[in-house]
Amino acid sequence: MTEPIRVLLVDDQDLIRVGFRLVLEAEADMSVVGEAGDGEEAIRRARELRPDVVLMDIRMPGLDGIAATEAIVAAMPDTRVLVLTTFDLDEYAFGAIRAGASGFLLKDAQRHEMTSAVRAVHRGDAALSPRVTRRLLEHLGPRLPASDVGSDPAAALTDREHDVFRAIARGLTNAEIAEELHLSESTVKTHVGRVLMKLEARDRIHAVILAHRYGLS
């Protein structure tokens, strides 16, 4: 049997953590392995527990979620961070994406949206709706360092990988790409891996930003 997704909850509000725990632990494929109430504790707990996914609040007393995200991603690249935010234009949340988070989760998300987002980042997808993806690009695109821009990143891609790259740039999940391109999800996953490797992209979100900078999105 597949091991459950191990989740660390980080939020300074006890009631929010309780609510998230109830939702996640009702899922057969998820297990909440720990909680933290601020960024410093989140880093410590992540190092101790090595979770698969961290649900990370941004605005917390002391060390905030941006700094905690950066530290966790740097030390544990296999751990995915899913940012918790109260609204999708939160610049703090965008800062966490720059720090290496794998997506957004609105605090008022429906139950199925939360569980789907956790599963998405765990399997390597980015938990970003097309609407949020566009706002992310508008916010981050002009601020990317010049080192992110060089020769055409798509030049080394095959025609099919180019199709997948464009689909990633639109914020589509592997399942959505598979349906659109009439491929199996396992084939799409292979293509996505090759695209990220050839682009030298940290993750799907980095690939989205590169596509935007090169006018491919």
Tab-separated table of N, CA and C in Angstrom, residues 87-179:
chain	number	residue	atom	x	y	z
A	87	PHE	N	-6.031	35.908	0.606
A	87	PHE	CA	-6.538	36.373	-0.683
A	87	PHE	C	-5.433	36.265	-1.719
A	88	ASP	N	-5.826	36.125	-2.987
A	88	ASP	CA	-4.856	35.739	-4.007
A	88	ASP	C	-3.974	36.875	-4.516
A	89	LEU	N	-4.127	38.073	-3.966
A	89	LEU	CA	-3.232	39.157	-4.340
A	89	LEU	C	-2.254	39.504	-3.222
A	90	ASP	N	-2.150	38.628	-2.241
A	90	ASP	CA	-1.269	38.844	-1.109
A	90	ASP	C	0.188	38.847	-1.571
A	91	GLU	N	0.851	40.006	-1.498
A	91	GLU	CA	2.232	40.080	-1.968
A	91	GLU	C	3.161	39.225	-1.124
A	92	TYR	N	2.782	38.983	0.119
A	92	TYR	CA	3.588	38.095	0.950
A	92	TYR	C	3.573	36.685	0.377
A	93	ALA	N	2.414	36.274	-0.117
A	93	ALA	CA	2.311	34.945	-0.712
A	93	ALA	C	3.164	34.863	-1.974
A	94	PHE	N	3.164	35.929	-2.791
A	94	PHE	CA	4.022	35.946	-3.966
A	94	PHE	C	5.490	35.834	-3.555
A	95	GLY	N	5.829	36.474	-2.442
A	95	GLY	CA	7.200	36.386	-1.950
A	95	GLY	C	7.577	34.962	-1.609
A	96	ALA	N	6.626	34.213	-1.065
A	96	ALA	CA	6.889	32.817	-0.734
A	96	ALA	C	7.079	31.976	-1.991
A	97	ILE	N	6.349	32.307	-3.052
A	97	ILE	CA	6.544	31.610	-4.322
A	97	ILE	C	7.967	31.841	-4.816
A	98	ARG	N	8.428	33.066	-4.711
A	98	ARG	CA	9.810	33.366	-5.109
A	98	ARG	C	10.797	32.587	-4.242
A	99	ALA	N	10.419	32.327	-2.996
A	99	ALA	CA	11.303	31.616	-2.071
A	99	ALA	C	11.306	30.117	-2.316
A	100	GLY	N	10.413	29.628	-3.191
A	100	GLY	CA	10.436	28.216	-3.530
A	100	GLY	C	9.172	27.446	-3.236
A	101	ALA	N	8.094	28.129	-2.815
A	101	ALA	CA	6.836	27.426	-2.561
A	101	ALA	C	6.268	26.862	-3.863
A	102	SER	N	5.477	25.810	-3.749
A	102	SER	CA	4.940	25.128	-4.933
A	102	SER	C	3.531	25.552	-5.297
A	103	GLY	N	2.943	26.490	-4.559
A	103	GLY	CA	1.613	26.942	-4.926
A	103	GLY	C	0.903	27.700	-3.823
A	104	PHE	N	-0.283	28.173	-4.173
A	104	PHE	CA	-1.154	28.892	-3.255
A	104	PHE	C	-2.289	28.006	-2.778
A	105	LEU	N	-2.750	28.244	-1.569
A	105	LEU	CA	-4.013	27.691	-1.101
A	105	LEU	C	-4.718	28.790	-0.327
A	106	LEU	N	-5.882	29.207	-0.813
A	106	LEU	CA	-6.648	30.224	-0.099
A	106	LEU	C	-7.232	29.625	1.170
A	107	LYS	N	-7.235	30.401	2.247
A	107	LYS	CA	-7.715	29.876	3.525
A	107	LYS	C	-9.198	29.561	3.513
A	108	ASP	N	-9.920	30.145	2.584
A	108	ASP	CA	-11.350	29.840	2.497
A	108	ASP	C	-11.635	28.780	1.434
A	109	ALA	N	-10.597	28.042	1.055
A	109	ALA	CA	-10.763	27.002	0.033
A	109	ALA	C	-11.737	25.928	0.507
A	110	GLN	N	-12.437	25.349	-0.444
A	110	GLN	CA	-13.323	24.237	-0.128
A	110	GLN	C	-12.487	23.003	0.217
A	111	ARG	N	-13.131	22.077	0.897
A	111	ARG	CA	-12.441	20.856	1.331
A	111	ARG	C	-11.742	20.146	0.166
A	112	HIS	N	-12.465	19.962	-0.942
A	112	HIS	CA	-11.878	19.239	-2.065
A	112	HIS	C	-10.730	20.025	-2.691
A	113	GLU	N	-10.795	21.359	-2.623
A	113	GLU	CA	-9.714	22.178	-3.175
A	113	GLU	C	-8.444	22.008	-2.347
A	114	MET	N	-8.613	21.930	-1.031
A	114	MET	CA	-7.457	21.750	-0.161
A	114	MET	C	-6.785	20.397	-0.394
A	115	THR	N	-7.585	19.344	-0.394
A	115	THR	CA	-7.001	18.010	-0.567
A	115	THR	C	-6.399	17.854	-1.965
A	116	SER	N	-7.045	18.441	-2.968
A	116	SER	CA	-6.510	18.375	-4.333
A	116	SER	C	-5.180	19.124	-4.427
A	117	ALA	N	-5.080	20.269	-3.740
A	117	ALA	CA	-3.844	21.050	-3.770
A	117	ALA	C	-2.702	20.295	-3.107
A	118	VAL	N	-2.975	19.646	-1.989
A	118	VAL	CA	-1.940	18.869	-1.309
A	118	VAL	C	-1.448	17.743	-2.214
A	119	ARG	N	-2.383	17.043	-2.829
A	119	ARG	CA	-1.993	15.945	-3.730
A	119	ARG	C	-1.218	16.478	-4.932
A	120	ALA	N	-1.635	17.633	-5.444
A	120	ALA	CA	-0.983	18.198	-6.633
A	120	ALA	C	0.481	18.521	-6.371
A	121	VAL	N	0.757	19.238	-5.289
A	121	VAL	CA	2.153	19.603	-5.030
A	121	VAL	C	2.982	18.375	-4.657
A	122	HIS	N	2.359	17.406	-4.024
A	122	HIS	CA	3.087	16.192	-3.653
A	122	HIS	C	3.551	15.431	-4.891
A	123	ARG	N	2.743	15.408	-5.942
A	123	ARG	CA	3.132	14.669	-7.149
A	123	ARG	C	3.944	15.528	-8.120
A	124	GLY	N	4.224	16.780	-7.745
A	124	GLY	CA	5.077	17.621	-8.574
A	124	GLY	C	4.364	18.654	-9.397
A	125	ASP	N	3.034	18.706	-9.310
A	125	ASP	CA	2.286	19.760	-9.983
A	125	ASP	C	2.367	21.043	-9.160
A	126	ALA	N	2.001	22.153	-9.761
A	126	ALA	CA	1.903	23.420	-9.044
A	126	ALA	C	0.433	23.696	-8.755
A	127	ALA	N	0.116	24.000	-7.515
A	127	ALA	CA	-1.274	24.257	-7.142
A	127	ALA	C	-1.610	25.722	-7.400
A	128	LEU	N	-1.776	26.046	-8.674
A	128	LEU	CA	-2.106	27.405	-9.088
A	128	LEU	C	-3.198	27.344	-10.140
A	129	SER	N	-4.281	28.038	-9.909
A	129	SER	CA	-5.311	28.121	-10.928
A	129	SER	C	-4.815	29.043	-12.040
A	130	PRO	N	-5.369	28.926	-13.260
A	130	PRO	CA	-4.957	29.838	-14.333
A	130	PRO	C	-5.091	31.308	-13.941
A	131	ARG	N	-6.141	31.650	-13.179
A	131	ARG	CA	-6.327	33.050	-12.753
A	131	ARG	C	-5.190	33.492	-11.844
A	132	VAL	N	-4.829	32.655	-10.885
A	132	VAL	CA	-3.746	33.000	-9.976
A	132	VAL	C	-2.409	32.990	-10.712
A	133	THR	N	-2.258	32.074	-11.671
A	133	THR	CA	-1.029	32.031	-12.464
A	133	THR	C	-0.803	33.355	-13.177
A	134	ARG	N	-1.856	33.890	-13.788
A	134	ARG	CA	-1.723	35.162	-14.493
A	134	ARG	C	-1.325	36.286	-13.546
A	135	ARG	N	-1.933	36.324	-12.371
A	135	ARG	CA	-1.592	37.378	-11.409
A	135	ARG	C	-0.167	37.202	-10.897
A	136	LEU	N	0.245	35.959	-10.735
A	136	LEU	CA	1.616	35.690	-10.334
A	136	LEU	C	2.589	36.234	-11.369
A	137	LEU	N	2.307	35.976	-12.640
A	137	LEU	CA	3.187	36.452	-13.709
A	137	LEU	C	3.228	37.967	-13.755
A	138	GLU	N	2.076	38.598	-13.585
A	138	GLU	CA	2.025	40.058	-13.611
A	138	GLU	C	2.859	40.654	-12.481
A	139	HIS	N	2.859	39.956	-11.340
A	139	HIS	CA	3.576	40.471	-10.169
A	139	HIS	C	5.065	40.172	-10.230
A	140	LEU	N	5.413	38.950	-10.643
A	140	LEU	CA	6.796	38.512	-10.573
A	140	LEU	C	7.587	38.748	-11.852
A	141	GLY	N	6.929	38.650	-13.004
A	141	GLY	CA	7.643	38.708	-14.266
A	141	GLY	C	8.628	39.850	-14.395
A	142	PRO	N	8.202	41.105	-14.165
A	142	PRO	CA	9.118	42.229	-14.337
A	142	PRO	C	10.252	42.250	-13.323
A	143	ARG	N	10.129	41.462	-12.222
A	143	ARG	CA	11.128	41.543	-11.170
A	143	ARG	C	12.143	40.411	-11.196
A	144	LEU	N	12.035	39.523	-12.170
A	144	LEU	CA	12.971	38.415	-12.235
A	144	LEU	C	14.377	38.937	-12.508
A	145	PRO	N	15.390	38.314	-11.885
A	145	PRO	CA	16.767	38.744	-12.137
A	145	PRO	C	17.186	38.477	-13.577
A	146	ALA	N	18.115	39.282	-14.047
A	146	ALA	CA	18.562	39.160	-15.431
A	146	ALA	C	19.158	37.790	-15.715
A	147	SER	N	19.662	37.107	-14.673
A	147	SER	CA	20.278	35.802	-14.878
A	147	SER	C	19.288	34.773	-15.374
A	148	ASP	N	17.988	35.056	-15.227
A	148	ASP	CA	16.967	34.125	-15.693
A	148	ASP	C	16.745	34.240	-17.196
A	149	VAL	N	17.357	35.221	-17.801
A	149	VAL	CA	17.120	35.445	-19.221
A	149	VAL	C	18.395	35.215	-20.004
A	150	GLY	N	18.357	34.289	-20.941
A	150	GLY	CA	19.519	34.008	-21.779
A	150	GLY	C	19.041	33.695	-23.162
A	151	SER	N	19.548	32.618	-23.743
A	151	SER	CA	19.074	32.208	-25.055
A	151	SER	C	17.687	31.601	-24.924
A	152	ASP	N	17.038	31.400	-26.056
A	152	ASP	CA	15.683	30.856	-26.075
A	152	ASP	C	15.649	29.511	-25.342
A	153	PRO	N	14.894	29.397	-24.225
A	153	PRO	CA	14.915	28.164	-23.447
A	153	PRO	C	14.233	27.009	-24.162
A	154	ALA	N	13.388	27.330	-25.148
A	154	ALA	CA	12.637	26.272	-25.822
A	154	ALA	C	13.413	25.656	-26.984
A	155	ALA	N	14.581	26.210	-27.287
A	155	ALA	CA	15.319	25.750	-28.462
A	155	ALA	C	15.705	24.273	-28.363
A	156	ALA	N	15.971	23.808	-27.145
A	156	ALA	CA	16.414	22.423	-26.962
A	156	ALA	C	15.247	21.450	-26.834
A	157	LEU	N	14.028	21.963	-26.841
A	157	LEU	CA	12.856	21.105	-26.639
A	157	LEU	C	12.391	20.487	-27.955
A	158	THR	N	11.870	19.270	-27.864
A	158	THR	CA	11.230	18.659	-29.033
A	158	THR	C	9.873	19.330	-29.242
A	159	ASP	N	9.230	19.045	-30.351
A	159	ASP	CA	7.912	19.638	-30.624
A	159	ASP	C	6.919	19.276	-29.525
A	160	ARG	N	6.908	18.024	-29.093
A	160	ARG	CA	5.979	17.605	-28.050
A	160	ARG	C	6.309	18.264	-26.722
A	161	GLU	N	7.604	18.357	-26.406
A	161	GLU	CA	7.994	19.034	-25.162
A	161	GLU	C	7.617	20.500	-25.209
A	162	HIS	N	7.697	21.103	-26.390
A	162	HIS	CA	7.281	22.495	-26.540
A	162	HIS	C	5.787	22.634	-26.255
A	163	ASP	N	4.980	21.684	-26.742
A	163	ASP	CA	3.547	21.695	-26.456
A	163	ASP	C	3.289	21.602	-24.953
A	164	VAL	N	4.033	20.718	-24.300
A	164	VAL	CA	3.876	20.541	-22.857
A	164	VAL	C	4.312	21.801	-22.113
A	165	PHE	N	5.400	22.408	-22.573
A	165	PHE	CA	5.901	23.642	-21.962
A	165	PHE	C	4.838	24.734	-22.024
A	166	ARG	N	4.205	24.887	-23.164
A	166	ARG	CA	3.150	25.895	-23.307
A	166	ARG	C	1.972	25.587	-22.379
A	167	ALA	N	1.656	24.315	-22.230
A	167	ALA	CA	0.545	23.936	-21.354
A	167	ALA	C	0.885	24.211	-19.895
A	168	ILE	N	2.126	23.923	-19.503
A	168	ILE	CA	2.583	24.252	-18.150
A	168	ILE	C	2.456	25.750	-17.918
A	169	ALA	N	2.853	26.528	-18.940
A	169	ALA	CA	2.819	27.983	-18.824
A	169	ALA	C	1.412	28.516	-18.588
A	170	ARG	N	0.410	27.762	-19.010
A	170	ARG	CA	-0.986	28.174	-18.807
A	170	ARG	C	-1.530	27.706	-17.466
A	171	GLY	N	-0.696	27.051	-16.675
A	171	GLY	CA	-1.109	26.614	-15.363
A	171	GLY	C	-1.851	25.292	-15.337
A	172	LEU	N	-1.771	24.506	-16.431
A	172	LEU	CA	-2.487	23.243	-16.490
A	172	LEU	C	-1.786	22.165	-15.661
A	173	THR	N	-2.560	21.272	-15.059
A	173	THR	CA	-2.014	20.138	-14.338
A	173	THR	C	-1.645	19.037	-15.322
A	174	ASN	N	-0.973	18.015	-14.831
A	174	ASN	CA	-0.620	16.889	-15.697
A	174	ASN	C	-1.862	16.245	-16.307
A	175	ALA	N	-2.908	16.102	-15.486
A	175	ALA	CA	-4.138	15.477	-15.979
A	175	ALA	C	-4.762	16.319	-17.093
A	176	GLU	N	-4.758	17.635	-16.923
A	176	GLU	CA	-5.338	18.519	-17.932
A	176	GLU	C	-4.500	18.515	-19.209
A	177	ILE	N	-3.174	18.462	-19.054
A	177	ILE	CA	-2.297	18.396	-20.224
A	177	ILE	C	-2.534	17.087	-20.973
A	178	ALA	N	-2.667	15.996	-20.223
A	178	ALA	CA	-2.900	14.692	-20.837
A	178	ALA	C	-4.170	14.701	-21.670
A	179	GLU	N	-5.230	15.307	-21.125
A	179	GLU	CA	-6.504	15.359	-21.847
A	179	GLU	C	-6.387	16.227	-23.089
